[in-house]
Amino acid sequence: MFNVDEHIQQWRRELNNAEVCHSSDLEELEIHLRDEMEGLGDKGLSDQEAFIVASRRLGDRANLVCEFAKVNTHTIFLKRLLWVCIGVLASLLIPKIAATFTQGVALGALKLGMTQSGLYILIPSLQIITLMIGILAIVYFIKQFSDYATSPTWRIPFKNKLSFFMVLALVDIGILLMPLVLAIVAARYFSVQDFGRIAMAKMYVNTFSPIIISVLIIGLAVKLAPLKRRVETS
Amino acid sequence: MSITKDLVAASATPLVLSILAEGESYGYAIIKRVRELSNNEMQWTDGMLYPVLHRLEKKNMIESRWGTSDAGRKRKYYHIEQEGTKALATQKTQWHTVYATLTQLWEKTPCSM
């Protein structure tokens, strides 16, 4: 049996996923679809036939999205801005996580009797690796959840995105408090010399990480460019 | 023979304004009216009407309100504003000019028609 409401809801969801229509736009389009279906039903078409013809007459998704995007530029800008905020917030977060994690591991290693030369290798490599993993994780996340997402199940509606933004902000605050906790622990169990040795080893991070990060950014830009073109032509 | 896409797009604004000048209306009724008047030769993709309506609303040429139909269905009604009446007058002059220009040319070479 053809379930009209279910199909209309599905049709509406697909339009909503593009994130260019206001809910009032969708409402208006749905009413139009139902009016049109009613008219076709009076001509003797079955519900299924009427739905197919009416949704075809309304126009295909890509064209509709394109036309609505021209009118609702303001909303779209705000949504993109939110993505930028997520990116900025995450990029503040990642180096912090990397640094805190490295600091923790280094202090642990010192306690276990690691030598100074060992720290020179451990600290830069650990910090750079966590930083790279973090950056790749952000890129993967944005690719999956933004408008570029290929599978509709991966897209999250705007409201959830807002709550995600809040969660991220809370995590960020938590992470910012982490060094404080670490400092208290360190002051209790470690000596000034231990910190001096870690600080020395950290100098190497400052030397190498800008180079590695620039290479990563260029690589990502090259990788993202064709993806964007594909979306525009589809 | 159906009207080309470009021409349909170009005539959308004057058509919508002219229909709304007759009185308050809503999307589906506007589409139906265009279909009837053109004997089905102006095939609008129905969904494209709404961005046009919203754009005209942003320019203060028309205004909308949510209401209910006789059958009790929720509907968004549009009516023309002063700005819209002015714009329609300009559009009319422009379309008359285009029509008059083409007519003059075509009357000179009746055999090719």
PDB file of C-alpha atoms in Angstrom, chain A residues 93 96-97 100 167-181:
ATOM      1  CA  LEU A  93      41.166  22.724  20.979  1.00  0.00           C
ATOM      2  CA  LYS A  96      45.760  22.225  23.524  1.00  0.00           C
ATOM      3  CA  ILE A  97      44.917  18.516  23.668  1.00  0.00           C
ATOM      4  CA  THR A 100      48.495  18.561  27.470  1.00  0.00           C
ATOM      5  CA  VAL A 167      29.108  20.395  23.671  1.00  0.00           C
ATOM      6  CA  LEU A 168      32.317  21.292  21.888  1.00  0.00           C
ATOM      7  CA  ALA A 169      32.461  24.579  23.800  1.00  0.00           C
ATOM      8  CA  LEU A 170      32.029  22.725  27.093  1.00  0.00           C
ATOM      9  CA  VAL A 171      34.727  20.198  26.181  1.00  0.00           C
ATOM     10  CA  ASP A 172      36.944  23.123  25.246  1.00  0.00           C
ATOM     11  CA  ILE A 173      36.508  24.661  28.694  1.00  0.00           C
ATOM     12  CA  GLY A 174      37.242  21.271  30.245  1.00  0.00           C
ATOM     13  CA  ILE A 175      40.424  20.914  28.234  1.00  0.00           C
ATOM     14  CA  LEU A 176      41.513  24.416  29.171  1.00  0.00           C
ATOM     15  CA  LEU A 177      41.187  23.434  32.823  1.00  0.00           C
ATOM     16  CA  MET A 178      43.262  20.270  32.277  1.00  0.00           C
ATOM     17  CA  PRO A 179      46.673  22.038  32.397  1.00  0.00           C
ATOM     18  CA  LEU A 180      45.672  23.493  35.756  1.00  0.00           C
ATOM     19  CA  VAL A 181      45.027  20.026  37.166  1.00  0.00           C
TER      20      VAL A 181
END
